[in-house]
PDB file of C-alpha atoms and ligand atoms in Angstrom:
ATOM      1  CA  UNK A1228     -53.603 -31.595  43.786  1.00 50.00           C
ATOM      2  CA  UNK A1229     -54.415 -32.796  40.380  1.00 53.00           C
ATOM      3  CA  UNK A1230     -54.190 -29.094  39.079  1.00 50.00           C
ATOM      4  CA  UNK A1231     -50.859 -28.566  40.901  1.00 48.00           C
ATOM      5  CA  UNK A1232     -49.730 -31.908  39.186  1.00 47.00           C
ATOM      6  CA  UNK A1233     -50.898 -30.670  35.740  1.00 45.00           C
ATOM      7  CA  UNK A1234     -49.114 -27.414  36.320  1.00 52.00           C
ATOM      8  CA  UNK A1235     -45.848 -29.058  37.109  1.00 50.00           C
ATOM      9  CA  UNK A1236     -46.119 -31.320  34.056  1.00 48.00           C
ATOM     10  CA  UNK A1237     -46.906 -28.305  31.797  1.00 43.00           C
ATOM     11  CA  UNK A1238     -44.010 -26.219  33.085  1.00 46.00           C
ATOM     12  CA  UNK A1239     -41.706 -29.265  32.741  1.00 51.00           C
ATOM     13  CA  UNK A1240     -42.645 -29.628  28.993  1.00 45.00           C
ATOM     14  CA  UNK A1241     -42.365 -25.888  28.307  1.00 49.00           C
ATOM     15  CA  UNK A1242     -38.969 -25.819  30.063  1.00 46.00           C
ATOM     16  CA  UNK A1243     -37.440 -28.953  28.283  1.00 50.00           C
ATOM     17  CA  UNK A1244     -39.048 -27.979  24.873  1.00 50.00           C
ATOM     18  CA  UNK A1245     -37.143 -24.461  25.184  1.00 47.00           C
ATOM     19  CA  UNK A1246     -33.885 -26.267  26.305  1.00 52.00           C
ATOM     20  CA  UNK A1247     -34.175 -28.624  23.398  1.00 53.00           C
ATOM     21  CA  UNK A1248     -34.796 -25.791  20.934  1.00 60.00           C
ATOM     22  CA  UNK A1249     -32.005 -23.887  22.397  1.00 61.00           C
ATOM     23  CA  UNK A1250     -29.848 -26.940  22.048  1.00 54.00           C
ATOM     24  CA  UNK A1251     -30.577 -27.462  18.425  1.00 54.00           C
ATOM     25  CA  UNK A1252     -30.303 -23.845  17.586  1.00 57.00           C
ATOM     26  CA  UNK A1253     -26.752 -23.806  19.221  1.00 57.00           C
ATOM     27  CA  UNK A1254     -26.056 -27.106  17.261  1.00 51.00           C
ATOM     28  CA  UNK A1255     -27.158 -25.534  14.007  1.00 53.00           C
ATOM     29  CA  UNK A1256     -24.957 -22.386  14.804  1.00 53.00           C
ATOM     30  CA  UNK A1257     -22.102 -24.449  15.545  1.00 52.00           C
ATOM     31  CA  UNK A1258     -22.502 -26.578  12.347  1.00 52.00           C
ATOM     32  CA  UNK A1259     -22.553 -23.359  10.455  1.00 56.00           C
ATOM     33  CA  UNK A1260     -19.782 -21.504  11.913  1.00 61.00           C
ATOM     34  CA  UNK A1261     -17.547 -24.601  12.703  1.00 81.00           C
ATOM     35  CA  UNK A1262     -15.249 -24.648   9.434  1.00 87.00           C
ATOM     36  CA  UNK A1263     -13.710 -21.835   7.248  1.00 84.00           C
ATOM     37  CA  UNK A1264     -12.506 -22.435   3.761  1.00 89.00           C
ATOM     38  CA  UNK A1265      -8.985 -20.974   3.179  1.00 88.00           C
ATOM     39  CA  UNK A1266      -6.132 -21.063   0.687  1.00 86.00           C
ATOM     40  CA  UNK A1267      -4.450 -23.664   2.937  1.00 89.00           C
ATOM     41  CA  UNK A1268      -7.470 -25.865   3.176  1.00 92.00           C
ATOM     42  CA  UNK A1269     -10.630 -26.300   5.223  1.00 92.00           C
ATOM     43  CA  UNK A1270     -10.064 -25.504   9.037  1.00 90.00           C
ATOM     44  CA  UNK A1271     -11.903 -25.389  12.400  1.00 87.00           C
ATOM     45  CA  UNK A1272     -12.328 -22.194  13.689  1.00 82.00           C
ATOM     46  CA  UNK A1273      -9.438 -21.786  16.310  1.00 83.00           C
ATOM     47  CA  UNK A1274      -7.890 -24.907  14.947  1.00 87.00           C
ATOM     48  CA  UNK A1275      -4.256 -25.265  16.190  1.00 86.00           C
ATOM     49  CA  UNK A1276      -3.141 -27.339  13.234  1.00 90.00           C
ATOM     50  CA  UNK A1277      -4.070 -24.694  11.029  1.00 88.00           C
ATOM     51  CA  UNK A1278      -0.729 -23.292   9.279  1.00 90.00           C
ATOM     52  CA  UNK A1279       0.635 -20.341  10.991  1.00 85.00           C
ATOM     53  CA  UNK A1280       2.032 -17.384   9.103  1.00 82.00           C
ATOM     54  CA  UNK A1281       6.133 -17.526   8.676  1.00 81.00           C
ATOM     55  CA  UNK A1282       8.023 -15.881  11.549  1.00 84.00           C
ATOM     56  CA  UNK A1283       9.884 -12.860  10.343  1.00 73.00           C
ATOM     57  CA  UNK A1284      12.126 -10.404  12.024  1.00 78.00           C
ATOM     58  CA  UNK A1285      10.431  -6.982  11.705  1.00 77.00           C
ATOM     59  CA  UNK A1286      12.399  -3.978  10.673  1.00 71.00           C
ATOM     60  CA  UNK A1287      13.829  -1.502  12.804  1.00 71.00           C
ATOM     61  CA  UNK A1288      14.250   2.216  11.980  1.00 74.00           C
ATOM     62  CA  UNK A1289      16.551   2.140   8.871  1.00 77.00           C
ATOM     63  CA  UNK A1290      16.325  -1.572   8.547  1.00 86.00           C
ATOM     64  CA  UNK A1291      14.180  -3.718   6.239  1.00 94.00           C
ATOM     65  CA  UNK A1292      12.236  -6.861   7.491  1.00 95.00           C
ATOM     66  CA  UNK A1293      13.981 -10.164   7.108  1.00 96.00           C
ATOM     67  CA  UNK A1294      11.652 -11.139   4.157  1.00 96.00           C
ATOM     68  CA  UNK A1295      11.978  -8.093   2.298  1.00 98.00           C
ATOM     69  CA  UNK A1296      13.560  -7.347  -1.095  1.00 98.00           C
ATOM     70  CA  UNK A1297      15.957  -4.506  -0.396  1.00 98.00           C
ATOM     71  CA  UNK A1298      16.204  -2.220  -3.438  1.00 98.00           C
ATOM     72  CA  UNK A1299      18.460   0.478  -1.856  1.00 98.00           C
ATOM     73  CA  UNK A1300      20.115   0.096   1.323  1.00 96.00           C
ATOM     74  CA  UNK A1301      22.585   3.425   1.060  1.00 96.00           C
ATOM     75  CA  UNK A1302      25.481   1.497  -0.220  1.00 96.00           C
ATOM     76  CA  UNK A1303      25.111   1.484  -3.983  1.00 97.00           C
ATOM     77  CA  UNK A1304      22.958   1.988  -7.046  1.00 98.00           C
ATOM     78  CA  UNK A1305      23.480  -1.619  -8.371  1.00 97.00           C
ATOM     79  CA  UNK A1306      19.902  -2.408  -8.550  1.00 98.00           C
ATOM     80  CA  UNK A1307      18.701   0.753 -10.535  1.00 98.00           C
ATOM     81  CA  UNK A1308      19.106   2.017 -14.008  1.00 98.00           C
ATOM     82  CA  UNK A1309      17.735   5.071 -15.942  1.00 98.00           C
ATOM     83  CA  UNK A1310      14.452   4.304 -18.120  1.00 97.00           C
ATOM     84  CA  UNK A1311      16.569   2.958 -20.928  1.00 97.00           C
ATOM     85  CA  UNK A1312      18.148   0.355 -18.716  1.00 97.00           C
ATOM     86  CA  UNK A1313      21.586   2.450 -18.732  1.00 98.00           C
ATOM     87  CA  UNK A1314      23.553   3.431 -15.695  1.00 98.00           C
ATOM     88  CA  UNK A1315      21.598   6.191 -13.899  1.00 98.00           C
ATOM     89  CA  UNK A1316      23.355   9.760 -13.390  1.00 98.00           C
ATOM     90  CA  UNK A1317      21.414  10.016  -9.837  1.00 98.00           C
ATOM     91  CA  UNK A1318      24.390  10.430  -7.471  1.00 98.00           C
ATOM     92  CA  UNK A1319      25.333   8.791  -4.102  1.00 98.00           C
ATOM     93  CA  UNK A1320      25.628  10.582  -0.790  1.00 98.00           C
ATOM     94  CA  UNK A1321      26.379   9.141   2.495  1.00 97.00           C
ATOM     95  CA  UNK A1322      23.713   6.543   2.741  1.00 97.00           C
ATOM     96  CA  UNK A1323      21.333   7.928   0.275  1.00 98.00           C
ATOM     97  CA  UNK A1324      20.870   8.545  -3.523  1.00 98.00           C
ATOM     98  CA  UNK A1325      20.033  11.982  -4.942  1.00 98.00           C
ATOM     99  CA  UNK A1326      18.172  13.213  -8.027  1.00 98.00           C
ATOM    100  CA  UNK A1327      20.264  15.058 -10.374  1.00 98.00           C
ATOM    101  CA  UNK A1328      18.311  17.674 -12.484  1.00 98.00           C
ATOM    102  CA  UNK A1329      17.891  16.282 -16.254  1.00 98.00           C
ATOM    103  CA  UNK A1330      18.958  12.905 -15.484  1.00 98.00           C
ATOM    104  CA  UNK A1331      15.640  11.456 -16.036  1.00 98.00           C
ATOM    105  CA  UNK A1332      13.723   8.872 -13.868  1.00 98.00           C
ATOM    106  CA  UNK A1333      15.746   6.196 -11.932  1.00 98.00           C
ATOM    107  CA  UNK A1334      14.063   2.695 -11.977  1.00 98.00           C
ATOM    108  CA  UNK A1335      14.626  -0.770 -10.233  1.00 98.00           C
ATOM    109  CA  UNK A1336      16.000  -3.438 -12.267  1.00 98.00           C
ATOM    110  CA  UNK A1337      13.402  -5.819 -10.802  1.00 98.00           C
ATOM    111  CA  UNK A1338       9.808  -5.681 -11.746  1.00 98.00           C
ATOM    112  CA  UNK A1339       6.931  -5.873  -9.352  1.00 98.00           C
ATOM    113  CA  UNK A1340       3.097  -5.938  -9.327  1.00 98.00           C
ATOM    114  CA  UNK A1341       1.148  -6.056  -6.215  1.00 98.00           C
ATOM    115  CA  UNK A1342       3.545  -5.143  -3.152  1.00 98.00           C
ATOM    116  CA  UNK A1343       4.260  -3.429  -0.180  1.00 98.00           C
ATOM    117  CA  UNK A1344       6.685  -0.751  -0.490  1.00 98.00           C
ATOM    118  CA  UNK A1345       8.717   1.233   2.106  1.00 97.00           C
ATOM    119  CA  UNK A1346      10.571   4.369   0.857  1.00 98.00           C
ATOM    120  CA  UNK A1347      12.438   7.107   2.699  1.00 97.00           C
ATOM    121  CA  UNK A1348      13.155  10.442   1.332  1.00 97.00           C
ATOM    122  CA  UNK A1349      14.077  14.006   2.155  1.00 98.00           C
ATOM    123  CA  UNK A1350      13.098  17.246   0.270  1.00 98.00           C
ATOM    124  CA  UNK A1351      16.050  19.697  -0.013  1.00 98.00           C
ATOM    125  CA  UNK A1352      17.045  21.386   3.416  1.00 98.00           C
ATOM    126  CA  UNK A1353      17.500  24.680   1.430  1.00 97.00           C
ATOM    127  CA  UNK A1354      14.124  25.770   0.125  1.00 96.00           C
ATOM    128  CA  UNK A1355      13.961  27.047  -3.288  1.00 94.00           C
ATOM    129  CA  UNK A1356      10.827  27.611  -5.411  1.00 95.00           C
ATOM    130  CA  UNK A1357       7.219  27.226  -4.387  1.00 95.00           C
ATOM    131  CA  UNK A1358       4.135  25.200  -5.361  1.00 96.00           C
ATOM    132  CA  UNK A1359       5.106  22.256  -7.590  1.00 96.00           C
ATOM    133  CA  UNK A1360       8.769  23.611  -8.024  1.00 97.00           C
ATOM    134  CA  UNK A1361       9.632  22.828  -4.346  1.00 97.00           C
ATOM    135  CA  UNK A1362      11.092  19.267  -3.476  1.00 98.00           C
ATOM    136  CA  UNK A1363       9.049  17.796  -6.209  1.00 98.00           C
ATOM    137  CA  UNK A1364       9.527  14.105  -6.981  1.00 98.00           C
ATOM    138  CA  UNK A1365       7.493  10.903  -7.049  1.00 98.00           C
ATOM    139  CA  UNK A1366       7.453   7.351  -6.096  1.00 98.00           C
ATOM    140  CA  UNK A1367       5.923   5.497  -9.079  1.00 98.00           C
ATOM    141  CA  UNK A1368       4.497   1.997  -8.674  1.00 98.00           C
ATOM    142  CA  UNK A1369       4.632  -0.209 -11.921  1.00 98.00           C
ATOM    143  CA  UNK A1370       6.347   2.856 -13.288  1.00 96.00           C
ATOM    144  CA  UNK A1371       2.764   4.404 -13.748  1.00 95.00           C
ATOM    145  CA  UNK A1372       1.043   5.389 -10.548  1.00 96.00           C
ATOM    146  CA  UNK A1373       2.529   8.255  -8.765  1.00 97.00           C
ATOM    147  CA  UNK A1374       2.518   8.858  -4.848  1.00 98.00           C
ATOM    148  CA  UNK A1375       3.565  12.472  -4.998  1.00 98.00           C
ATOM    149  CA  UNK A1376       6.661  13.532  -3.261  1.00 98.00           C
ATOM    150  CA  UNK A1377       6.777  17.305  -2.506  1.00 97.00           C
ATOM    151  CA  UNK A1378       7.975  19.760  -0.048  1.00 97.00           C
ATOM    152  CA  UNK A1379       4.533  20.380   1.422  1.00 96.00           C
ATOM    153  CA  UNK A1380       5.797  21.907   4.653  1.00 95.00           C
ATOM    154  CA  UNK A1381       4.092  25.578   4.486  1.00 94.00           C
ATOM    155  CA  UNK A1382       3.843  25.285   0.614  1.00 95.00           C
ATOM    156  CA  UNK A1383       0.585  25.858  -1.025  1.00 93.00           C
ATOM    157  CA  UNK A1384      -0.263  23.951  -4.243  1.00 93.00           C
ATOM    158  CA  UNK A1385      -3.341  22.139  -5.634  1.00 93.00           C
ATOM    159  CA  UNK A1386      -4.180  19.427  -2.795  1.00 92.00           C
ATOM    160  CA  UNK A1387      -4.448  16.561  -5.368  1.00 92.00           C
ATOM    161  CA  UNK A1388      -0.851  17.372  -6.120  1.00 93.00           C
ATOM    162  CA  UNK A1389       0.655  17.724  -2.782  1.00 95.00           C
ATOM    163  CA  UNK A1390       2.947  15.481  -0.754  1.00 96.00           C
ATOM    164  CA  UNK A1391       1.371  11.800  -0.371  1.00 96.00           C
ATOM    165  CA  UNK A1392      -1.468  12.616  -3.045  1.00 95.00           C
ATOM    166  CA  UNK A1393      -2.020   9.945  -5.450  1.00 96.00           C
ATOM    167  CA  UNK A1394      -1.240  12.507  -8.143  1.00 94.00           C
ATOM    168  CA  UNK A1395      -4.221  14.206  -9.791  1.00 89.00           C
ATOM    169  CA  UNK A1396      -6.655  11.383  -8.278  1.00 90.00           C
ATOM    170  CA  UNK A1397      -6.649  11.572  -4.369  1.00 92.00           C
ATOM    171  CA  UNK A1398      -5.777  14.107  -1.922  1.00 93.00           C
ATOM    172  CA  UNK A1399      -4.026  12.820   1.354  1.00 93.00           C
ATOM    173  CA  UNK A1400      -6.276  12.513   4.433  1.00 93.00           C
ATOM    174  CA  UNK A1401      -3.957  14.916   6.258  1.00 93.00           C
ATOM    175  CA  UNK A1402      -0.541  16.671   5.573  1.00 93.00           C
ATOM    176  CA  UNK A1403       1.839  14.660   7.723  1.00 94.00           C
ATOM    177  CA  UNK A1404       4.909  16.523   6.213  1.00 94.00           C
ATOM    178  CA  UNK A1405       8.238  16.944   8.277  1.00 95.00           C
ATOM    179  CA  UNK A1406      10.329  19.929   7.662  1.00 95.00           C
ATOM    180  CA  UNK A1407      12.551  20.298   4.608  1.00 97.00           C
ATOM    181  CA  UNK A1408      15.710  18.397   4.863  1.00 97.00           C
ATOM    182  CA  UNK A1409      14.354  15.890   7.521  1.00 96.00           C
ATOM    183  CA  UNK A1410      13.799  12.324   6.501  1.00 96.00           C
ATOM    184  CA  UNK A1411      10.292  10.972   5.866  1.00 96.00           C
ATOM    185  CA  UNK A1412       8.785   7.623   5.061  1.00 96.00           C
ATOM    186  CA  UNK A1413       6.095   6.160   2.871  1.00 97.00           C
ATOM    187  CA  UNK A1414       4.629   2.669   3.530  1.00 97.00           C
ATOM    188  CA  UNK A1415       2.535   1.701   0.721  1.00 98.00           C
ATOM    189  CA  UNK A1416       0.210  -1.227   0.166  1.00 98.00           C
ATOM    190  CA  UNK A1417      -0.404  -1.386  -3.638  1.00 98.00           C
ATOM    191  CA  UNK A1418      -2.617  -3.832  -5.497  1.00 98.00           C
ATOM    192  CA  UNK A1419      -2.109  -3.766  -9.263  1.00 98.00           C
ATOM    193  CA  UNK A1420      -4.687  -3.266 -11.839  1.00 97.00           C
ATOM    194  CA  UNK A1421      -5.698  -6.247 -13.896  1.00 97.00           C
ATOM    195  CA  UNK A1422      -6.315  -6.003 -17.586  1.00 96.00           C
ATOM    196  CA  UNK A1423      -8.189  -7.905 -20.211  1.00 95.00           C
ATOM    197  CA  UNK A1424      -7.298  -6.803 -23.574  1.00 93.00           C
ATOM    198  CA  UNK A1425      -7.493  -2.993 -23.544  1.00 90.00           C
ATOM    199  CA  UNK A1426     -10.074  -2.753 -20.468  1.00 92.00           C
ATOM    200  CA  UNK A1427      -9.064  -2.860 -17.005  1.00 93.00           C
ATOM    201  CA  UNK A1428     -11.238  -5.411 -15.044  1.00 95.00           C
ATOM    202  CA  UNK A1429      -9.917  -4.550 -11.691  1.00 96.00           C
ATOM    203  CA  UNK A1430      -8.830  -1.068 -10.649  1.00 95.00           C
ATOM    204  CA  UNK A1431      -5.418  -0.479  -8.614  1.00 97.00           C
ATOM    205  CA  UNK A1432      -5.867   0.278  -4.935  1.00 98.00           C
ATOM    206  CA  UNK A1433      -3.571   2.283  -2.613  1.00 98.00           C
ATOM    207  CA  UNK A1434      -3.028   2.410   0.941  1.00 98.00           C
ATOM    208  CA  UNK A1435      -0.351   5.005   2.062  1.00 97.00           C
ATOM    209  CA  UNK A1436       1.243   5.694   5.393  1.00 97.00           C
ATOM    210  CA  UNK A1437       3.111   8.837   5.355  1.00 95.00           C
ATOM    211  CA  UNK A1438       5.428   9.155   8.481  1.00 94.00           C
ATOM    212  CA  UNK A1439       3.297   6.239  10.153  1.00 93.00           C
ATOM    213  CA  UNK A1440       0.124   8.378   9.508  1.00 94.00           C
ATOM    214  CA  UNK A1441      -2.630   6.856   7.366  1.00 95.00           C
ATOM    215  CA  UNK A1442      -3.026   9.406   4.506  1.00 95.00           C
ATOM    216  CA  UNK A1443      -4.685   7.050   1.775  1.00 96.00           C
ATOM    217  CA  UNK A1444      -7.116   4.672   3.027  1.00 97.00           C
ATOM    218  CA  UNK A1445      -7.657   1.751   0.357  1.00 98.00           C
ATOM    219  CA  UNK A1446      -8.054   4.229  -2.392  1.00 97.00           C
ATOM    220  CA  UNK A1447      -9.255   2.726  -5.886  1.00 96.00           C
ATOM    221  CA  UNK A1448      -7.743   4.859  -8.670  1.00 93.00           C
ATOM    222  CA  UNK A1449     -10.016   5.731 -11.421  1.00 89.00           C
ATOM    223  CA  UNK A1450      -7.239   6.232 -14.010  1.00 89.00           C
ATOM    224  CA  UNK A1451      -3.715   7.083 -14.521  1.00 89.00           C
ATOM    225  CA  UNK A1452      -1.878   9.659 -12.390  1.00 90.00           C
ATOM    226  CA  UNK A1453      -0.206  11.604 -15.286  1.00 84.00           C
ATOM    227  CA  UNK A1454      -0.728  15.362 -15.492  1.00 81.00           C
ATOM    228  CA  UNK A1455      -4.036  15.785 -17.113  1.00 73.00           C
ATOM    229  CA  UNK A1456      -4.813  19.569 -17.395  1.00 65.00           C
ATOM    230  CA  UNK A1457      -8.545  20.706 -16.489  1.00 60.00           C
ATOM    231  CA  UNK A1458     -10.357  19.094 -19.451  1.00 56.00           C
ATOM    232  CA  UNK A1459      -8.328  16.107 -20.078  1.00 57.00           C
ATOM    233  CA  UNK A1460      -9.877  12.551 -20.005  1.00 57.00           C
ATOM    234  CA  UNK A1461      -7.411   9.904 -19.064  1.00 65.00           C
ATOM    235  CA  UNK A1462      -8.199   6.285 -18.297  1.00 81.00           C
ATOM    236  CA  UNK A1463      -5.888   3.322 -17.841  1.00 89.00           C
ATOM    237  CA  UNK A1464      -3.399   2.406 -20.370  1.00 90.00           C
ATOM    238  CA  UNK A1465      -3.044  -1.394 -20.471  1.00 94.00           C
ATOM    239  CA  UNK A1466       0.566  -2.729 -19.305  1.00 95.00           C
ATOM    240  CA  UNK A1467       2.251  -5.818 -18.124  1.00 97.00           C
ATOM    241  CA  UNK A1468       1.720  -7.463 -15.040  1.00 97.00           C
ATOM    242  CA  UNK A1469       4.943  -6.632 -13.480  1.00 98.00           C
ATOM    243  CA  UNK A1470       6.955  -3.363 -13.963  1.00 98.00           C
ATOM    244  CA  UNK A1471       9.807  -1.381 -12.276  1.00 98.00           C
ATOM    245  CA  UNK A1472       9.450   0.770  -9.388  1.00 98.00           C
ATOM    246  CA  UNK A1473      10.622   4.383 -10.433  1.00 98.00           C
ATOM    247  CA  UNK A1474      11.485   7.430  -8.849  1.00 98.00           C
ATOM    248  CA  UNK A1475      10.845  10.995 -10.547  1.00 98.00           C
ATOM    249  CA  UNK A1476      13.397  13.559 -11.599  1.00 98.00           C
ATOM    250  CA  UNK A1477      11.373  16.570 -11.501  1.00 98.00           C
ATOM    251  CA  UNK A1478      14.362  18.828 -11.415  1.00 97.00           C
ATOM    252  CA  UNK A1479      14.957  19.178  -7.513  1.00 98.00           C
ATOM    253  CA  UNK A1480      17.605  17.330  -5.633  1.00 98.00           C
ATOM    254  CA  UNK A1481      15.282  14.965  -3.562  1.00 98.00           C
ATOM    255  CA  UNK A1482      17.102  12.302  -1.567  1.00 98.00           C
ATOM    256  CA  UNK A1483      16.000   8.547  -1.224  1.00 98.00           C
ATOM    257  CA  UNK A1484      17.267   5.856   1.110  1.00 97.00           C
ATOM    258  CA  UNK A1485      16.067   2.556   2.689  1.00 96.00           C
ATOM    259  CA  UNK A1486      13.923   1.255   0.050  1.00 98.00           C
ATOM    260  CA  UNK A1487      12.441  -2.255   0.327  1.00 98.00           C
ATOM    261  CA  UNK A1488       9.620  -4.126  -1.231  1.00 98.00           C
ATOM    262  CA  UNK A1489       7.451  -7.400  -0.111  1.00 98.00           C
ATOM    263  CA  UNK A1490       5.531  -8.852  -2.969  1.00 98.00           C
ATOM    264  CA  UNK A1491       1.731  -9.424  -2.445  1.00 98.00           C
ATOM    265  CA  UNK A1492      -0.652 -12.111  -4.011  1.00 95.00           C
ATOM    266  CA  UNK A1493      -3.051 -10.806  -6.278  1.00 87.00           C
TER     267      UNK A1493
HETATM  268 MG1   MG B2131       6.039  14.469  -8.650  1.00 70.32          MG
END
């Protein structure tokens, strides 16, 4: 009888000991995970009082979301100039703008740093030329970093210069090109470089969707996207924190429409 009693006491001590330990571990975990530090203050996890993000109306095909800066809605070129700040020689069509050979790049009057950018483009329906000579243009972030525009529908070229390449730096994950003349889209998330003096202390990054397909997955650029030749060494050239978005004149009548930007924090 005494043995049975002792066993019961031992079991109770063990079980209650385990329970106490479990409870204190839980409390410890709870204490560690209870709060998060954020830009808007210190909040409990699942805290209903934490500020919710703003409500916006998302875009429809052909329409920008309500909080975007619309740079081109297909009606006029009032927000664009050539690279000298003079009126551009690019022409307007029915709801689109078109590059005119020899007119030079077109650039936004407003300047941007880190941003989300939506652009729609169409390479010429009538196919002329090949390789880099076919439907070539480009979307430049900060007038410096090119997401290549090219007719890469059955058109062989060097992969780091095909459509949706970060020119000369990163090959797209897939070729998501539509046929020549069809409207296509880029959705870009860009974080600008940060310079200290002549040195880059944070390199720019790109995430790009081409026709809704992920083609550049948070790629960090290792230098500029200018044409370099096989032996050239090119690094970053320091520049301002905000610069225009520009579109390339590479001699082909590429069309653009529905261009909008949402600025992002650094
Ligand atoms: Mg180009």
